[in-house]
Coordinates of C-alpha atoms in Angstrom, one line a residue:
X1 CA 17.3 35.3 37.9
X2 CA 18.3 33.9 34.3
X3 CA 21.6 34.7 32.6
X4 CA 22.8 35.3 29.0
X5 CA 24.2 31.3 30.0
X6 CA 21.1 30.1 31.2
X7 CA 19.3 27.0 29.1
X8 CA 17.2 29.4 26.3
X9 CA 14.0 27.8 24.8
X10 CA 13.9 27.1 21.3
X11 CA 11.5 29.0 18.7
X12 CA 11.8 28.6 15.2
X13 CA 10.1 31.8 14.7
X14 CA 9.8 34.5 17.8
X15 CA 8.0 37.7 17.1
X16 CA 7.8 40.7 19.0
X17 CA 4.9 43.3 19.0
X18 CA 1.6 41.6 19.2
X19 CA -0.3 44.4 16.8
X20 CA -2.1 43.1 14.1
X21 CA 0.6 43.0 12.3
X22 CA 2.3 40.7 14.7
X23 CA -0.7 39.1 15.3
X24 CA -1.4 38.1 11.5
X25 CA 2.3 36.7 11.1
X26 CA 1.8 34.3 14.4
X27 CA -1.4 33.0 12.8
X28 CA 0.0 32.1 9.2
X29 CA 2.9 30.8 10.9
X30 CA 1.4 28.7 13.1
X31 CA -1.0 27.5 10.6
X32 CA 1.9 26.2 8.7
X33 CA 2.8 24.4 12.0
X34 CA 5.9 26.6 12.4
X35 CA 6.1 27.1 16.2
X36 CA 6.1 30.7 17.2
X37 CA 6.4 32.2 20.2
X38 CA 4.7 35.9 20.2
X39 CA 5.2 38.3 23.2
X40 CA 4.1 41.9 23.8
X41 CA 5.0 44.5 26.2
X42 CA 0.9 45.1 26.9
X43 CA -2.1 43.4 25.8
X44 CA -2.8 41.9 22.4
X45 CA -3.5 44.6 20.2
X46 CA -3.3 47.1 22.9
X47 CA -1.1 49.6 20.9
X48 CA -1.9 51.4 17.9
X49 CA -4.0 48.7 16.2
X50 CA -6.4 49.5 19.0
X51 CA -6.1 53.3 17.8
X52 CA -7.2 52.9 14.4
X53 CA -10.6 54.5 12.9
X54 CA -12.3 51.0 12.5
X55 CA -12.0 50.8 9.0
X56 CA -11.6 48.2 6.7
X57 CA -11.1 50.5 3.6
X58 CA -9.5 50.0 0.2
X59 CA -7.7 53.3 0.8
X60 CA -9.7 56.2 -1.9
X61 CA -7.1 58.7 -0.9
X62 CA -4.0 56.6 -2.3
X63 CA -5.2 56.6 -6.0
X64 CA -4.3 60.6 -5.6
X65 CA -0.3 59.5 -5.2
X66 CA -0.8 56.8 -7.7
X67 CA -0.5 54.2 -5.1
X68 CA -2.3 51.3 -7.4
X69 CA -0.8 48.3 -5.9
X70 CA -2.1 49.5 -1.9
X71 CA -5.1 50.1 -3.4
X72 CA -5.6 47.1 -5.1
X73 CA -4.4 45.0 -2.0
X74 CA -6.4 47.2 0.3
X75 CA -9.9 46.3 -1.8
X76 CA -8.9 42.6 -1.9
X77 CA -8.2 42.1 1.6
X78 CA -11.4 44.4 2.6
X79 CA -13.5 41.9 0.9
X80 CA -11.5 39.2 2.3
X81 CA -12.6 40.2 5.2
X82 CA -15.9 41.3 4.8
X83 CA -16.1 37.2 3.7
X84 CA -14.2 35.7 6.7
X85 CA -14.8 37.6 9.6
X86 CA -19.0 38.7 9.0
X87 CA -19.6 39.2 12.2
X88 CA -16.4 42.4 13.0
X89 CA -16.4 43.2 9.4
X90 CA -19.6 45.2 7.8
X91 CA -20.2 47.0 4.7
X92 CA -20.7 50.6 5.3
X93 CA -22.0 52.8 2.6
X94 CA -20.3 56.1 2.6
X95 CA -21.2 60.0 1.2
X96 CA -18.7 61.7 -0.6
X97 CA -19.4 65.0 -0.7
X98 CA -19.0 67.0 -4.0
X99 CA -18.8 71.0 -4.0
X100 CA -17.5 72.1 -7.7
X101 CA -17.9 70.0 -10.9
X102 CA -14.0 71.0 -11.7
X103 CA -12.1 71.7 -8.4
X104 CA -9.0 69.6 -7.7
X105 CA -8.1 68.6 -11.5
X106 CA -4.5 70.6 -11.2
X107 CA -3.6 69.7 -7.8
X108 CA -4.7 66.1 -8.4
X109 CA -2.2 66.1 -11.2
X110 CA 0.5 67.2 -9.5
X111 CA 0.0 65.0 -6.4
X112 CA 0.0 62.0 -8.7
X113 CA 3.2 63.0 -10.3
X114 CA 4.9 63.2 -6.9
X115 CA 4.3 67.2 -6.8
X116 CA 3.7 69.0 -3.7
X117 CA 0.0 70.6 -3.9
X118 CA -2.8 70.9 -1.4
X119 CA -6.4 69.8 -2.1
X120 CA -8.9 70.7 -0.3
X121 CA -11.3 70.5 -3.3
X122 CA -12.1 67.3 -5.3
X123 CA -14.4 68.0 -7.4
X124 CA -17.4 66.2 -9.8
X125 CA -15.0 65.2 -12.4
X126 CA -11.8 63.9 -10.1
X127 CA -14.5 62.0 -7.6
X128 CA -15.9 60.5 -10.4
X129 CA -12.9 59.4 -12.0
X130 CA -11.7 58.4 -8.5
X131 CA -14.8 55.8 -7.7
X132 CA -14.7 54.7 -11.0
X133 CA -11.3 53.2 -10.3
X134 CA -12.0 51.9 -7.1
X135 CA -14.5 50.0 -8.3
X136 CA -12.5 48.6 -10.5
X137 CA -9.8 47.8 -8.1
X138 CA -12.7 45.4 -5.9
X139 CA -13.6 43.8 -8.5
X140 CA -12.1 40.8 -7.3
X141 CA -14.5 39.1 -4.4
X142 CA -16.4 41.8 -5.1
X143 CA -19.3 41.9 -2.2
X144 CA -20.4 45.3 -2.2
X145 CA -22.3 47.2 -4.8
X146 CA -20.6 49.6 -7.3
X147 CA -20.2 53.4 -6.7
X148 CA -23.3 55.8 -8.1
X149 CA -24.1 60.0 -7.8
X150 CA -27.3 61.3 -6.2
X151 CA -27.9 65.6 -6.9
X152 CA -27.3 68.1 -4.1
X153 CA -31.4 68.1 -3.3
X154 CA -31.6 64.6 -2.8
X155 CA -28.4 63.9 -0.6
X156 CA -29.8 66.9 1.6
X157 CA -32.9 65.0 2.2
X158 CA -31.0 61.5 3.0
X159 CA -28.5 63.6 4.9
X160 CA -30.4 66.0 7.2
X161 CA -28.5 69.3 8.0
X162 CA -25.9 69.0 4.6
X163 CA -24.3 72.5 3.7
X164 CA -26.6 73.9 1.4
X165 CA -23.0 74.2 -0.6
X166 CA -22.7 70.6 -1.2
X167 CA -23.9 70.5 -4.9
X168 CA -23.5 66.3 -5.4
X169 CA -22.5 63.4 -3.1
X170 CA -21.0 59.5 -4.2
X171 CA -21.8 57.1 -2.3
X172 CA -19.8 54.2 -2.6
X173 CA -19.3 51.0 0.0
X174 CA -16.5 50.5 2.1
X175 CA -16.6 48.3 5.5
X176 CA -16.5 49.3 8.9
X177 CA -14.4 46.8 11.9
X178 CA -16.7 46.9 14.9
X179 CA -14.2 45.3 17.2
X180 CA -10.3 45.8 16.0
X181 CA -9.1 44.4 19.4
X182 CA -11.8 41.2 19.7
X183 CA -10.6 40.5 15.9
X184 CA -7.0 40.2 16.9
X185 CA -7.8 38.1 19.8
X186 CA -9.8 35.8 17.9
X187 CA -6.6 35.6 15.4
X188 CA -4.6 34.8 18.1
X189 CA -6.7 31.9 20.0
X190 CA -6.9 30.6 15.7
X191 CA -3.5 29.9 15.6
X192 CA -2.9 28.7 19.1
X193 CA -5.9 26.3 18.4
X194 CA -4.0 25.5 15.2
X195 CA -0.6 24.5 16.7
X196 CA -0.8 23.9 20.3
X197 CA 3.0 24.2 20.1
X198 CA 3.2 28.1 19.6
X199 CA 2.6 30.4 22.4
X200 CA 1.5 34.0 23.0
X201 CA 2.0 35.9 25.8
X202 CA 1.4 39.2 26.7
X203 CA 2.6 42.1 29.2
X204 CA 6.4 40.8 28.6
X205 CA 9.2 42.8 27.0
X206 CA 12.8 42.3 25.5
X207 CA 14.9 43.5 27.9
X208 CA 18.3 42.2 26.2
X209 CA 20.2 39.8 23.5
X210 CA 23.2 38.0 24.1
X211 CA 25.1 35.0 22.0
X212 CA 22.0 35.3 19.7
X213 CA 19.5 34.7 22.9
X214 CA 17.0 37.1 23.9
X215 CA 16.5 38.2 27.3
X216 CA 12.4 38.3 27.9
X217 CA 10.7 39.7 31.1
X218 CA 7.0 39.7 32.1
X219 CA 6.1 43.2 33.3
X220 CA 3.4 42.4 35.5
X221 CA 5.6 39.4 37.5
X222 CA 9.1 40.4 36.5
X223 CA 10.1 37.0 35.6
X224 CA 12.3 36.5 33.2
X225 CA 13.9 34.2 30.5
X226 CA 16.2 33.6 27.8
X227 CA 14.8 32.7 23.9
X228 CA 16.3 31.5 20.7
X229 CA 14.6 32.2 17.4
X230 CA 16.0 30.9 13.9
X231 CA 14.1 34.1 12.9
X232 CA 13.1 37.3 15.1
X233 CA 9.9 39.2 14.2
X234 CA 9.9 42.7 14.8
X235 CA 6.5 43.8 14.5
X236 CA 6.7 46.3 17.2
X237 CA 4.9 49.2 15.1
X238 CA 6.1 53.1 16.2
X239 CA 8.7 51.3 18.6
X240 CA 10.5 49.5 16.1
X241 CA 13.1 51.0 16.6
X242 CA 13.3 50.9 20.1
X243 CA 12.8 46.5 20.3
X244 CA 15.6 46.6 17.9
X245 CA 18.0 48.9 20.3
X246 CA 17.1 46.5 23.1
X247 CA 18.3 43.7 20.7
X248 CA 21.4 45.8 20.1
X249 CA 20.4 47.0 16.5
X250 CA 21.0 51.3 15.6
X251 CA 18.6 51.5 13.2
X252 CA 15.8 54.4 11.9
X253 CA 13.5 52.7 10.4
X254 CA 10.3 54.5 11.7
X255 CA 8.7 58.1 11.5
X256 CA 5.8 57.5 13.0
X257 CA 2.2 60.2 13.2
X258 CA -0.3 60.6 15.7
X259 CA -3.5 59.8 14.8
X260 CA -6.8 60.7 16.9
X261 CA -10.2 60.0 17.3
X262 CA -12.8 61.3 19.0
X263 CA -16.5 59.5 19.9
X264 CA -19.2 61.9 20.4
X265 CA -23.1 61.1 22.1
X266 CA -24.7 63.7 20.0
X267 CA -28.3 62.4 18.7
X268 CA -28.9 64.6 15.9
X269 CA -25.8 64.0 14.4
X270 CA -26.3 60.6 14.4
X271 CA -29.9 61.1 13.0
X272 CA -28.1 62.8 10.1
X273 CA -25.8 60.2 8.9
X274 CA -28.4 58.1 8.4
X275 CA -26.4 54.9 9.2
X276 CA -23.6 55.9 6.5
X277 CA -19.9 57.3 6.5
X278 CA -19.5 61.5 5.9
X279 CA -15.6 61.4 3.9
X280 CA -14.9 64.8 3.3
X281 CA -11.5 66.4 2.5
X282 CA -11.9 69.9 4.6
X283 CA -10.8 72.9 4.2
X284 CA -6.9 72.8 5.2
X285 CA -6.2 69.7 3.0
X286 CA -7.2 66.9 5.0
X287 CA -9.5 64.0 4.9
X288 CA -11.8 63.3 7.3
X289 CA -14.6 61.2 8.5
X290 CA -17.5 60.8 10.9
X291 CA -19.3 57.6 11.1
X292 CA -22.3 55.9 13.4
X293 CA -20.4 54.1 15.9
X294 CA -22.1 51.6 18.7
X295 CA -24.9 53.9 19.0
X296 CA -22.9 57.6 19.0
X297 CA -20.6 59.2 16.1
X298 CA -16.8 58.1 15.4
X299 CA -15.3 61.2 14.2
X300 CA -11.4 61.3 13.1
X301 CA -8.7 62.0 12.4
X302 CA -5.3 63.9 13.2
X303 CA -1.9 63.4 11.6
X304 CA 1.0 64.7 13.5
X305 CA 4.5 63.7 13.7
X306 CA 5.8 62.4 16.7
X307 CA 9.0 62.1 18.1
X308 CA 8.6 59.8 20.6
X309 CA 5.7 57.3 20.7
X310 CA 5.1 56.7 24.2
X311 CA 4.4 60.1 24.9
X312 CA 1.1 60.3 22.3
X313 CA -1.9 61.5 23.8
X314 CA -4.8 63.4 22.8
X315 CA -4.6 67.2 23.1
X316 CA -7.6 69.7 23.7
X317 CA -6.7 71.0 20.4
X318 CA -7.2 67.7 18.4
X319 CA -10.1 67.5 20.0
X320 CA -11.5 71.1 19.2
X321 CA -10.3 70.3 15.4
X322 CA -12.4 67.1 14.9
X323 CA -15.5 68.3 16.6
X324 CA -15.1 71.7 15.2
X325 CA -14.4 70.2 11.3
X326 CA -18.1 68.4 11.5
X327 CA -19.4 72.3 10.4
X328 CA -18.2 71.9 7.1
X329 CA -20.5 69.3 6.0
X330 CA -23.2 70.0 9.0
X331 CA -23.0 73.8 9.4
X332 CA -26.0 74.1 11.6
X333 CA -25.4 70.9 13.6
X334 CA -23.2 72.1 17.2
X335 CA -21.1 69.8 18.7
X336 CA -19.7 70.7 21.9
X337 CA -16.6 69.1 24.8
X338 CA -18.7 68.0 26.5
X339 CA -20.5 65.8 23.6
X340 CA -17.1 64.0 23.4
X341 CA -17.9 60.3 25.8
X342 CA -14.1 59.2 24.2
X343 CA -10.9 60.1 23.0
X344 CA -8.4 57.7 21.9
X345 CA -4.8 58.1 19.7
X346 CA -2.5 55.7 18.0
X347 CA 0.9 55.9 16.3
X348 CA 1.1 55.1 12.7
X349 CA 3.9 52.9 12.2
X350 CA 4.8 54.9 9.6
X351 CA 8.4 54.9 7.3
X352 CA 10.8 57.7 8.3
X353 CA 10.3 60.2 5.7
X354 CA 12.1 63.9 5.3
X355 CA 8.5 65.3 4.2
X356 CA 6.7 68.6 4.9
X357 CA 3.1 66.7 4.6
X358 CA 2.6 63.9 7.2
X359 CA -0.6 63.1 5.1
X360 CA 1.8 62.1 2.2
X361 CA 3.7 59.4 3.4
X362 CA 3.4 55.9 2.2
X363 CA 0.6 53.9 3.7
X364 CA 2.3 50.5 2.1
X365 CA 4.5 48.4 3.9
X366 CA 8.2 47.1 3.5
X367 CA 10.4 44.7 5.4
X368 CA 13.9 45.9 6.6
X369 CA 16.2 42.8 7.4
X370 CA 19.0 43.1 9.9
X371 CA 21.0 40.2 12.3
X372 CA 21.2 39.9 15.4
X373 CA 24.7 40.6 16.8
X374 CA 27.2 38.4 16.1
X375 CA 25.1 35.6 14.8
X376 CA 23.1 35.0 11.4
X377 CA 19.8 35.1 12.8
X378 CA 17.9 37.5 10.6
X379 CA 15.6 40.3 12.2
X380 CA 12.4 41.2 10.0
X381 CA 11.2 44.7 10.9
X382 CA 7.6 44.9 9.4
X383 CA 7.4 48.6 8.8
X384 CA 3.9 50.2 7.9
X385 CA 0.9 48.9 6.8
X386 CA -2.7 49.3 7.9
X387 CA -5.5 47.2 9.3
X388 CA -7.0 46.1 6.2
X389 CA -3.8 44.8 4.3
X390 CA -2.8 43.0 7.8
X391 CA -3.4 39.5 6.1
X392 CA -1.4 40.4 2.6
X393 CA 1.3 41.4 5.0
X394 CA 1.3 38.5 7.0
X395 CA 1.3 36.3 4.6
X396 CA 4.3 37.8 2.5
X397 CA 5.8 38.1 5.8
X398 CA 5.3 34.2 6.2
X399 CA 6.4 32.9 2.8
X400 CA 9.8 34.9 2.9
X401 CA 10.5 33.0 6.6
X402 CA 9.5 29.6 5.4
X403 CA 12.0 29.1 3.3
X404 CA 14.7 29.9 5.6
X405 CA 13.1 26.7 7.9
X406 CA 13.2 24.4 4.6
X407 CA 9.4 24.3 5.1
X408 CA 7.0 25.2 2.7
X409 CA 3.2 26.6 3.1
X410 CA 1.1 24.3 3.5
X411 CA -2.3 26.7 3.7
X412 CA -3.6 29.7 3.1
X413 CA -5.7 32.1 5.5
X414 CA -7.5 33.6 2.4
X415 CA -10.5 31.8 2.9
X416 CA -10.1 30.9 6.5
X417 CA -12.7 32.4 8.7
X418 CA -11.6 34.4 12.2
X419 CA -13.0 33.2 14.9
X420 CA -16.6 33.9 15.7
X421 CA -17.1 34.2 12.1
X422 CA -16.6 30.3 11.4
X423 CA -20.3 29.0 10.2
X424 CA -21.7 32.4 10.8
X425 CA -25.1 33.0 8.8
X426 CA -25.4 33.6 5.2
X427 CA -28.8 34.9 5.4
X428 CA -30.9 37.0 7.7
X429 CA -33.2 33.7 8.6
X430 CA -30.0 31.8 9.6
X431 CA -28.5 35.1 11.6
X432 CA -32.3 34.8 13.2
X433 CA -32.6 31.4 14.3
X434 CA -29.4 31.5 15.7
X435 CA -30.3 34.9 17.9
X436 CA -33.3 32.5 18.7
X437 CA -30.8 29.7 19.7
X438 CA -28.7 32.0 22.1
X439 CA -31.1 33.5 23.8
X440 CA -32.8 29.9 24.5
X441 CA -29.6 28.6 26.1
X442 CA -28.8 31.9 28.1
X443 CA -32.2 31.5 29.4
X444 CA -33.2 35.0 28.4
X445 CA -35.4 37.1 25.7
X446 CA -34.0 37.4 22.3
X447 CA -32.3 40.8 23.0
X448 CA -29.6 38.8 24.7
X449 CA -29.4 36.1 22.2
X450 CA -28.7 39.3 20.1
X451 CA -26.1 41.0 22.2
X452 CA -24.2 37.7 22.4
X453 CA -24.0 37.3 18.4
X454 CA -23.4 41.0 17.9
X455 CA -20.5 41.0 20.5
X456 CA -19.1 37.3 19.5
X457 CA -20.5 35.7 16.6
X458 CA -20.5 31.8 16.6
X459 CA -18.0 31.8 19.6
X460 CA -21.3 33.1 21.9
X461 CA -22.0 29.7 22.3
X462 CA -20.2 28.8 25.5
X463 CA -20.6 32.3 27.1
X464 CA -24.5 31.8 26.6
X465 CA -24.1 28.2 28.3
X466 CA -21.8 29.9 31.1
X467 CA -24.9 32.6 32.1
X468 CA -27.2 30.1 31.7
X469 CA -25.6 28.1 34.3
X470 CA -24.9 31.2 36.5
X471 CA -27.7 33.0 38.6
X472 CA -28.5 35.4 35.7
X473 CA -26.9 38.3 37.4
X474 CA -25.8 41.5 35.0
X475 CA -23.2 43.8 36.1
X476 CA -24.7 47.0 38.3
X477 CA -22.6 49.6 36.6
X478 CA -23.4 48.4 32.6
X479 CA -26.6 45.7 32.5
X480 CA -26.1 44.8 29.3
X481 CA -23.3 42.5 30.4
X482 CA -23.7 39.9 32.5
X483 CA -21.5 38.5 35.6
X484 CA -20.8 34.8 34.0
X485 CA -20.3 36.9 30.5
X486 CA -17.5 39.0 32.3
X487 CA -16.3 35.6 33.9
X488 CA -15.6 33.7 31.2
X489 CA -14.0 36.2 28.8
X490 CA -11.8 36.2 32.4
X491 CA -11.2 32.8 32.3
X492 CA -10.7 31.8 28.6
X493 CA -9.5 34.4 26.8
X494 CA -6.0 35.7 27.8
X495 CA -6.9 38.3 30.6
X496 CA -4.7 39.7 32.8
X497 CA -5.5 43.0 33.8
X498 CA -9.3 44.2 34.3
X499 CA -8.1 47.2 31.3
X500 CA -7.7 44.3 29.2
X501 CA -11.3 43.6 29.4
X502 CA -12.8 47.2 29.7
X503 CA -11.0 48.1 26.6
X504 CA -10.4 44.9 24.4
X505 CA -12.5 42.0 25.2
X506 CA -16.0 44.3 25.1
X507 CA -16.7 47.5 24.3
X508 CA -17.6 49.4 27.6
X509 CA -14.7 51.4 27.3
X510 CA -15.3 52.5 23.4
X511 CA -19.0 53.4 23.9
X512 CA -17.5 55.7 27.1
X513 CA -19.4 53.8 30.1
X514 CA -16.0 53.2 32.2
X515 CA -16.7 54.5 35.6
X516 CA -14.5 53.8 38.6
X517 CA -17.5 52.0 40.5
X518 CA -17.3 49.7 36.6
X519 CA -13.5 49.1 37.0
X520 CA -14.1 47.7 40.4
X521 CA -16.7 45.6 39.8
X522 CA -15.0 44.4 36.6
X523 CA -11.6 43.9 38.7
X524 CA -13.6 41.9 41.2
X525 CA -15.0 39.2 38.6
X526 CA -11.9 39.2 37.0
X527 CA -10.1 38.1 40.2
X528 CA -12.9 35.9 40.9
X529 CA -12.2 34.1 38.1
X530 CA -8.7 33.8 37.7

């Protein structure tokens, strides 16, 4: 067993918590061809960044507590993102539903002046208002069309079932992440592509720090070994504070909420969206949303303090709340428990914050700097943030490191595509040709070639030559998958547990077909291939 004297291996930069957040830092690093070394007590993005509501959003709500700058950043990196990652990253146009030309002019006011004040009622005016300034915060690699109004009559027709009280809707664009936890492996496999010298490593934890080394364990092995960083990353989200006690730091950085979601099968809702986003504020303050989602409705979400972040899960009542707050804007449209194919939570990494309103604490994101004990070695503890400012972060997060190494940066992931989105068509004949492409080297109709672009972008390449050089075979328990598809996601991206691929690597966990006869035959390929 290693010791606090044992030979420790040499990082420049080692960050712990492989969230997006995490995740984001290791790839501008290691473009930058700073050698990192990124672990993770689970799998990559297996915490709350796999928890989120899919979103890439410029953040609507913020404008209400005059949070300019998030919003700015927010719209820039969602059209980032839209740009280098097509094939996760869609526009989504979304119905903001209007009830009173005046409500929410007073509250809005106070909010914005850093007032307490519930609103449950934006009206005309303030939504107007509102979209107008969003727009004019995405200006900047703009990709989406500007906001507009359609009457009460019309958005009951687009939107089947609307309460008859709804006298105007905006619609407006925002973009919707398909896969969160394919998106941060694809960042991950970037920047070990980049620098073959960086590492990533998942299922291993900090168990201790000594004479500036840390102690590093693999959960699923129990190996262990001894580190040294010139600069630790703490990017371990809602258990910041925890990483930082095992590096023997006191500190309170976080205050993290719950978050929940639900995914329902329910056909008529579905039907009624009409293939858009339903963001209401309801009536006890809060905002909401229900979206199409792989073929059934994403509806979400909860805010609740928690204590302790390990102990999140999704309670009956959450549940009754989010299925039960669709009958403000669908009145006649029943959802029932059983409707619900998924439930899923995550922890906001949010700042501690002495506040009645868990909705009213900061979305932004700081950096706390501590050292480790006894030695100079700085400890950055990336507090906050959200999906869709993950590469702003990052890359704030990188240019205050460099200069501690005497390097300086070298590139920019602004325009850098993610993964399967590198030479991803422009156009609807390219997208074709290349469905047309897939399915001719799977050796199958064009609804595979399909799958295999939807699921994977340009990386479906070599998964379409791996079924073609299988026997064809698609798994018993989900068709729609092949055996060689299962194999090599096994083999060549990162896998270590068959939950890694049920709920990361595809979606058969999200679209709520996980069966214990799935697991096993998921487990079995997985072994198969290792």
């Amino acid at each position: 067993m290693s010791t606090a004297t044992s030979p420790a291996r040499h990082f420049p930069v080692v960050i712990i918590g492989a969230g997006i957040n995490g995740i984001g830092t290791f790839r501008d690093l290691s473009l930058q061809g700073v050698d990192c070394l990124l672990i993770d007590r689970g799998d990559f993005c297996s915490g709350a960044s796999e928890s989120s509501s899919r979103l890439m959003h410029g953040g609507l709500k913020y404008l209400e507590t005059g949070e300019f700058r998030l919003v700015r950043q927010s719209a820039e990196e969602r059209n980032i993102l839209l740009r280098n990652a097509p094939h996760f990253v869609t526009p989504l146009e979304t119905a903001l539903p209007v009830r009173s030309w005046f409500g929410g002019i007073v509250p809005s006011i106070k909010r914005f002046l850093g007032l307490k004040a519930k609103l449950n009622d934006r009206g005309a005016i303030i939504t107007k208002l509102g979209l107008t300034m969003y727009d004019a915060f995405g200006r900047r690699f703009r990709t989406m069309p500007v906001h507009r109004f359609i009457g009460g009559r019309r958005a009951r027709a687009e939107l089947k079932g609307l309460d008859p009280a709804i006298t105007a809707v905006g619609l407006y664009y925002e973009a919707r992440l398909d896969h969160a936890e394919r998106l941060g492996l694809e960042l991950v496999l970037d920047a070990l592509k980049d620098n073959p010298g960086s590492e990533a490593r998942s299922y291993t934890k900090v168990r201790s720090a000594a004479g500036g080394a840390i102690e590093i364990e693999d959960v699923l092995t129990g190996a262990r070994e001894w580190v040294r960083g010139d600069v630790v990353v703490n990017a371990g989200g809602a258990w910041i504070d925890g990483v930082n006690a095992a590096l023997g730091l006191n500190t309170r950085h976080m205050g993290g909420t719950k978050g929940s979601h639900v995914v329902v099968d329910h056909p008529e809702l579905l039907a009624a969206l009409g293939g858009r986003m339903v963001y209401f504020g309801s009536a006890d303050g809060r905002v909401n949303l229900l979206y199409p989602f792989k073929g059934r409705v994403l509806i979400g979400s909860t805010d609740i303090p928690v204590a302790h972040p390990d102990e999140a899960r999704v309670s009956e009542e959450e549940i009754a709340y989010m299925i039960g707050v669709v009958a403000e804007v669908f009145p006649k449209i029943v959802i029932r428990r059983d409707d619900v194919v998924y439930a899923f939570c995550g922890v906001r990494p949010l700042p501690n914050a002495d506040v009645d309103d868990p909705g009213a604490i900061s979305r932004d994101h700081s950096i706390a700097e501590e050292r480790l004990p006894g030695t100079d070695v700085p400890v950055l503890s990336l507090i906050g943030g959200k999906w869709t400012t993950y590469r702003g972060f990052s890359e704030e997060v990188t240019d205050r490191i460099l200069p501690r190494l005497g390097r300086a940066r070298r590139a920019s992931t602004a325009a850098l595509p993610i993964g399967g989105g590198t030479a991803f068509p422009k156009d609807a004949a390219g997208r074709q040709r290349l469905v047309r492409e897939l399915a001719e080297t799977a050796g199958g109709p064009e609804a595979v070639g399909e799958r295999l672009l939807r699921r994977y972008g340009t990386r479906a390449r070599p998964i379409a030559e791996a079924i073609r050089a299988s026997d064809g075979r698609t798994l018993n328990a989900a068709p729609d998958h092949h055996v060689a598809e299962i194999a090599w996601i096994a083999a060549n991206e990162q896998v270590r547990t068959a939950d890694d691929i049920l709920r990361r690597r595809t979606d058969l966990a999200l679209s709520g077909r996980v069966t214990p006869v799935l697991s096993d035959e998921v487990e079995a390929i997985r072994l198969a291939a290792a």
